[in-house]
PDB file of C-alpha atoms in Angstrom:
ATOM      1  CA  UNK A   1     141.306 199.238 -56.076  1.00  0.00           C
ATOM      2  CA  UNK A   2     140.385 199.993 -52.477  1.00  0.00           C
ATOM      3  CA  UNK A   3     142.528 201.973 -50.093  1.00  0.00           C
ATOM      4  CA  UNK A   4     144.827 200.077 -47.782  1.00  0.00           C
ATOM      5  CA  UNK A   5     145.657 197.256 -50.219  1.00  0.00           C
ATOM      6  CA  UNK A   6     149.154 196.820 -51.534  1.00  0.00           C
ATOM      7  CA  UNK A   7     149.946 198.497 -54.807  1.00  0.00           C
ATOM      8  CA  UNK A   8     152.138 197.300 -57.638  1.00  0.00           C
ATOM      9  CA  UNK A   9     155.458 199.047 -58.012  1.00  0.00           C
ATOM     10  CA  UNK A  10     155.371 202.044 -60.360  1.00  0.00           C
ATOM     11  CA  UNK A  11     157.522 200.347 -63.009  1.00  0.00           C
ATOM     12  CA  UNK A  12     155.056 197.408 -63.100  1.00  0.00           C
ATOM     13  CA  UNK A  13     152.210 199.721 -64.110  1.00  0.00           C
ATOM     14  CA  UNK A  14     153.777 202.619 -66.080  1.00  0.00           C
ATOM     15  CA  UNK A  15     155.935 202.389 -69.187  1.00  0.00           C
ATOM     16  CA  UNK A  16     158.218 205.228 -67.980  1.00  0.00           C
ATOM     17  CA  UNK A  17     161.852 204.436 -67.110  1.00  0.00           C
ATOM     18  CA  UNK A  18     164.875 206.415 -65.930  1.00  0.00           C
ATOM     19  CA  UNK A  19     165.671 209.153 -66.544  1.00  0.00           C
ATOM     20  CA  UNK A  20     162.028 210.009 -67.232  1.00  0.00           C
ATOM     21  CA  UNK A  21     160.305 208.251 -64.330  1.00  0.00           C
ATOM     22  CA  UNK A  22     158.974 210.866 -61.885  1.00  0.00           C
ATOM     23  CA  UNK A  23     156.906 208.799 -59.430  1.00  0.00           C
ATOM     24  CA  UNK A  24     158.840 206.825 -56.853  1.00  0.00           C
ATOM     25  CA  UNK A  25     156.055 205.166 -54.942  1.00  0.00           C
ATOM     26  CA  UNK A  26     152.296 204.992 -54.591  1.00  0.00           C
ATOM     27  CA  UNK A  27     150.987 205.045 -51.087  1.00  0.00           C
ATOM     28  CA  UNK A  28     147.242 205.213 -51.545  1.00  0.00           C
ATOM     29  CA  UNK A  29     144.862 204.425 -54.390  1.00  0.00           C
ATOM     30  CA  UNK A  30     141.141 204.824 -54.085  1.00  0.00           C
ATOM     31  CA  UNK A  31     138.470 204.651 -56.790  1.00  0.00           C
ATOM     32  CA  UNK A  32     139.069 208.213 -57.816  1.00  0.00           C
ATOM     33  CA  UNK A  33     142.226 209.315 -56.000  1.00  0.00           C
ATOM     34  CA  UNK A  34     145.916 208.508 -55.822  1.00  0.00           C
ATOM     35  CA  UNK A  35     148.569 209.698 -53.402  1.00  0.00           C
ATOM     36  CA  UNK A  36     152.234 209.021 -54.122  1.00  0.00           C
ATOM     37  CA  UNK A  37     155.580 210.722 -53.824  1.00  0.00           C
ATOM     38  CA  UNK A  38     158.938 211.469 -55.448  1.00  0.00           C
ATOM     39  CA  UNK A  39     162.189 212.392 -53.790  1.00  0.00           C
ATOM     40  CA  UNK A  40     164.084 214.870 -55.936  1.00  0.00           C
ATOM     41  CA  UNK A  41     167.735 213.829 -56.256  1.00  0.00           C
ATOM     42  CA  UNK A  42     170.674 216.117 -56.876  1.00  0.00           C
ATOM     43  CA  UNK A  43     172.247 213.755 -59.480  1.00  0.00           C
ATOM     44  CA  UNK A  44     169.243 213.966 -61.837  1.00  0.00           C
ATOM     45  CA  UNK A  45     170.320 215.027 -65.348  1.00  0.00           C
ATOM     46  CA  UNK A  46     168.108 218.135 -65.573  1.00  0.00           C
ATOM     47  CA  UNK A  47     170.136 219.882 -62.866  1.00  0.00           C
ATOM     48  CA  UNK A  48     173.277 219.908 -65.029  1.00  0.00           C
ATOM     49  CA  UNK A  49     171.620 222.520 -67.248  1.00  0.00           C
ATOM     50  CA  UNK A  50     168.692 224.004 -65.303  1.00  0.00           C
ATOM     51  CA  UNK A  51     170.244 226.724 -63.157  1.00  0.00           C
ATOM     52  CA  UNK A  52     173.686 225.084 -62.678  1.00  0.00           C
ATOM     53  CA  UNK A  53     174.983 225.764 -59.185  1.00  0.00           C
ATOM     54  CA  UNK A  54     171.435 226.529 -57.990  1.00  0.00           C
ATOM     55  CA  UNK A  55     169.434 223.478 -58.949  1.00  0.00           C
ATOM     56  CA  UNK A  56     165.717 224.100 -59.348  1.00  0.00           C
ATOM     57  CA  UNK A  57     163.229 221.452 -60.481  1.00  0.00           C
ATOM     58  CA  UNK A  58     161.763 222.512 -63.826  1.00  0.00           C
ATOM     59  CA  UNK A  59     158.052 223.261 -63.699  1.00  0.00           C
ATOM     60  CA  UNK A  60     157.360 221.022 -66.682  1.00  0.00           C
ATOM     61  CA  UNK A  61     158.823 218.057 -64.752  1.00  0.00           C
ATOM     62  CA  UNK A  62     156.617 218.883 -61.764  1.00  0.00           C
ATOM     63  CA  UNK A  63     153.706 218.644 -64.190  1.00  0.00           C
ATOM     64  CA  UNK A  64     155.056 215.333 -65.411  1.00  0.00           C
ATOM     65  CA  UNK A  65     154.941 213.957 -61.839  1.00  0.00           C
ATOM     66  CA  UNK A  66     151.221 214.630 -61.700  1.00  0.00           C
ATOM     67  CA  UNK A  67     150.673 213.270 -65.210  1.00  0.00           C
ATOM     68  CA  UNK A  68     152.445 209.994 -64.340  1.00  0.00           C
ATOM     69  CA  UNK A  69     150.439 209.698 -61.144  1.00  0.00           C
ATOM     70  CA  UNK A  70     147.285 210.218 -63.193  1.00  0.00           C
ATOM     71  CA  UNK A  71     148.331 207.492 -65.591  1.00  0.00           C
ATOM     72  CA  UNK A  72     148.910 205.104 -62.668  1.00  0.00           C
ATOM     73  CA  UNK A  73     145.486 205.937 -61.271  1.00  0.00           C
ATOM     74  CA  UNK A  74     143.740 205.317 -64.554  1.00  0.00           C
ATOM     75  CA  UNK A  75     145.644 202.003 -65.037  1.00  0.00           C
ATOM     76  CA  UNK A  76     144.364 200.789 -61.624  1.00  0.00           C
ATOM     77  CA  UNK A  77     140.723 201.758 -62.188  1.00  0.00           C
ATOM     78  CA  UNK A  78     138.450 198.801 -62.721  1.00  0.00           C
ATOM     79  CA  UNK A  79     135.968 200.821 -64.803  1.00  0.00           C
ATOM     80  CA  UNK A  80     138.472 202.014 -67.422  1.00  0.00           C
ATOM     81  CA  UNK A  81     139.586 199.718 -70.230  1.00  0.00           C
ATOM     82  CA  UNK A  82     143.371 199.899 -70.242  1.00  0.00           C
ATOM     83  CA  UNK A  83     144.141 199.051 -73.824  1.00  0.00           C
ATOM     84  CA  UNK A  84     147.311 200.922 -74.752  1.00  0.00           C
ATOM     85  CA  UNK A  85     148.867 203.850 -72.899  1.00  0.00           C
ATOM     86  CA  UNK A  86     147.908 207.302 -71.668  1.00  0.00           C
ATOM     87  CA  UNK A  87     148.520 210.348 -73.852  1.00  0.00           C
ATOM     88  CA  UNK A  88     148.062 213.848 -72.424  1.00  0.00           C
ATOM     89  CA  UNK A  89     145.544 215.837 -74.423  1.00  0.00           C
ATOM     90  CA  UNK A  90     145.220 218.954 -72.325  1.00  0.00           C
ATOM     91  CA  UNK A  91     146.878 220.759 -69.441  1.00  0.00           C
ATOM     92  CA  UNK A  92     145.301 223.903 -68.034  1.00  0.00           C
ATOM     93  CA  UNK A  93     145.285 226.190 -65.033  1.00  0.00           C
ATOM     94  CA  UNK A  94     148.816 225.276 -63.966  1.00  0.00           C
ATOM     95  CA  UNK A  95     149.999 227.297 -60.956  1.00  0.00           C
ATOM     96  CA  UNK A  96     153.447 227.161 -59.415  1.00  0.00           C
ATOM     97  CA  UNK A  97     153.532 228.408 -55.820  1.00  0.00           C
ATOM     98  CA  UNK A  98     156.953 227.392 -54.490  1.00  0.00           C
ATOM     99  CA  UNK A  99     160.269 226.100 -55.760  1.00  0.00           C
ATOM    100  CA  UNK A 100     161.309 222.457 -55.545  1.00  0.00           C
ATOM    101  CA  UNK A 101     165.037 221.637 -55.014  1.00  0.00           C
ATOM    102  CA  UNK A 102     167.073 218.487 -54.631  1.00  0.00           C
ATOM    103  CA  UNK A 103     166.341 216.743 -51.325  1.00  0.00           C
ATOM    104  CA  UNK A 104     162.640 217.681 -51.373  1.00  0.00           C
ATOM    105  CA  UNK A 105     160.065 214.947 -51.085  1.00  0.00           C
ATOM    106  CA  UNK A 106     157.206 215.909 -53.372  1.00  0.00           C
ATOM    107  CA  UNK A 107     153.855 214.427 -52.327  1.00  0.00           C
ATOM    108  CA  UNK A 108     151.595 214.008 -55.351  1.00  0.00           C
ATOM    109  CA  UNK A 109     147.814 213.791 -55.114  1.00  0.00           C
ATOM    110  CA  UNK A 110     145.717 213.193 -58.238  1.00  0.00           C
ATOM    111  CA  UNK A 111     141.949 212.999 -58.385  1.00  0.00           C
ATOM    112  CA  UNK A 112     139.843 211.718 -61.237  1.00  0.00           C
ATOM    113  CA  UNK A 113     137.159 214.356 -61.871  1.00  0.00           C
ATOM    114  CA  UNK A 114     135.193 212.852 -64.772  1.00  0.00           C
ATOM    115  CA  UNK A 115     135.372 210.829 -67.941  1.00  0.00           C
ATOM    116  CA  UNK A 116     133.724 212.016 -71.152  1.00  0.00           C
ATOM    117  CA  UNK A 117     133.949 209.949 -74.352  1.00  0.00           C
ATOM    118  CA  UNK A 118     137.217 208.295 -73.484  1.00  0.00           C
ATOM    119  CA  UNK A 119     138.839 211.483 -72.164  1.00  0.00           C
ATOM    120  CA  UNK A 120     139.677 211.416 -68.466  1.00  0.00           C
ATOM    121  CA  UNK A 121     139.836 214.753 -66.617  1.00  0.00           C
ATOM    122  CA  UNK A 122     141.990 214.993 -63.520  1.00  0.00           C
ATOM    123  CA  UNK A 123     143.354 217.435 -61.001  1.00  0.00           C
ATOM    124  CA  UNK A 124     146.916 217.221 -59.701  1.00  0.00           C
ATOM    125  CA  UNK A 125     148.353 218.797 -56.546  1.00  0.00           C
ATOM    126  CA  UNK A 126     151.979 218.616 -55.478  1.00  0.00           C
ATOM    127  CA  UNK A 127     153.143 219.515 -51.978  1.00  0.00           C
ATOM    128  CA  UNK A 128     156.470 219.723 -50.134  1.00  0.00           C
ATOM    129  CA  UNK A 129     156.218 219.615 -46.363  1.00  0.00           C
ATOM    130  CA  UNK A 130     152.435 220.025 -46.628  1.00  0.00           C
ATOM    131  CA  UNK A 131     152.744 223.275 -48.635  1.00  0.00           C
ATOM    132  CA  UNK A 132     151.338 223.489 -52.118  1.00  0.00           C
ATOM    133  CA  UNK A 133     153.990 223.845 -54.812  1.00  0.00           C
ATOM    134  CA  UNK A 134     151.917 223.198 -57.947  1.00  0.00           C
ATOM    135  CA  UNK A 135     148.384 222.449 -58.976  1.00  0.00           C
ATOM    136  CA  UNK A 136     146.873 221.787 -62.360  1.00  0.00           C
ATOM    137  CA  UNK A 137     144.018 220.320 -64.312  1.00  0.00           C
ATOM    138  CA  UNK A 138     144.720 217.892 -67.108  1.00  0.00           C
ATOM    139  CA  UNK A 139     143.111 215.326 -69.461  1.00  0.00           C
ATOM    140  CA  UNK A 140     144.471 212.045 -70.763  1.00  0.00           C
ATOM    141  CA  UNK A 141     143.176 209.660 -73.375  1.00  0.00           C
ATOM    142  CA  UNK A 142     144.080 205.983 -73.415  1.00  0.00           C
ATOM    143  CA  UNK A 143     145.436 205.207 -76.856  1.00  0.00           C
ATOM    144  CA  UNK A 144     146.200 201.911 -78.618  1.00  0.00           C
ATOM    145  CA  UNK A 145     149.865 201.777 -79.671  1.00  0.00           C
ATOM    146  CA  UNK A 146     149.146 201.478 -83.377  1.00  0.00           C
ATOM    147  CA  UNK A 147     147.119 204.749 -83.282  1.00  0.00           C
ATOM    148  CA  UNK A 148     150.248 206.760 -82.391  1.00  0.00           C
ATOM    149  CA  UNK A 149     152.285 205.706 -85.433  1.00  0.00           C
TER     150      UNK A 149
END
């Protein structure tokens, strides 16, 4: 899909639903790149138990934001057969640089680096106010539903 065209809502492309939907909107999708965002809300269930009284977005959920953005990107690529759903097969080189708290708008950028034998390698970068909060490399495989059972 070329940049500048309208993009389907996240819930129309991804199977994720509340409370495990971590991508609010997609702003830009190119052939190998996606930019979207998520506004972190104080009422989200993880904050009841993750540092009560001092809510801090769990790092694993920051990773999930990038993973969901990567799944959206792969679903919109014309050169990838989308028969099933994405399953994460590897996460590496994750770095957390800053904390994310309720009220932050997290800008998510995912780039598709390469595909090898049905495995799609990507890089995710998350920023708040232009400052890097997390970056990571990851791989997903598109799996038919019956293969998971």
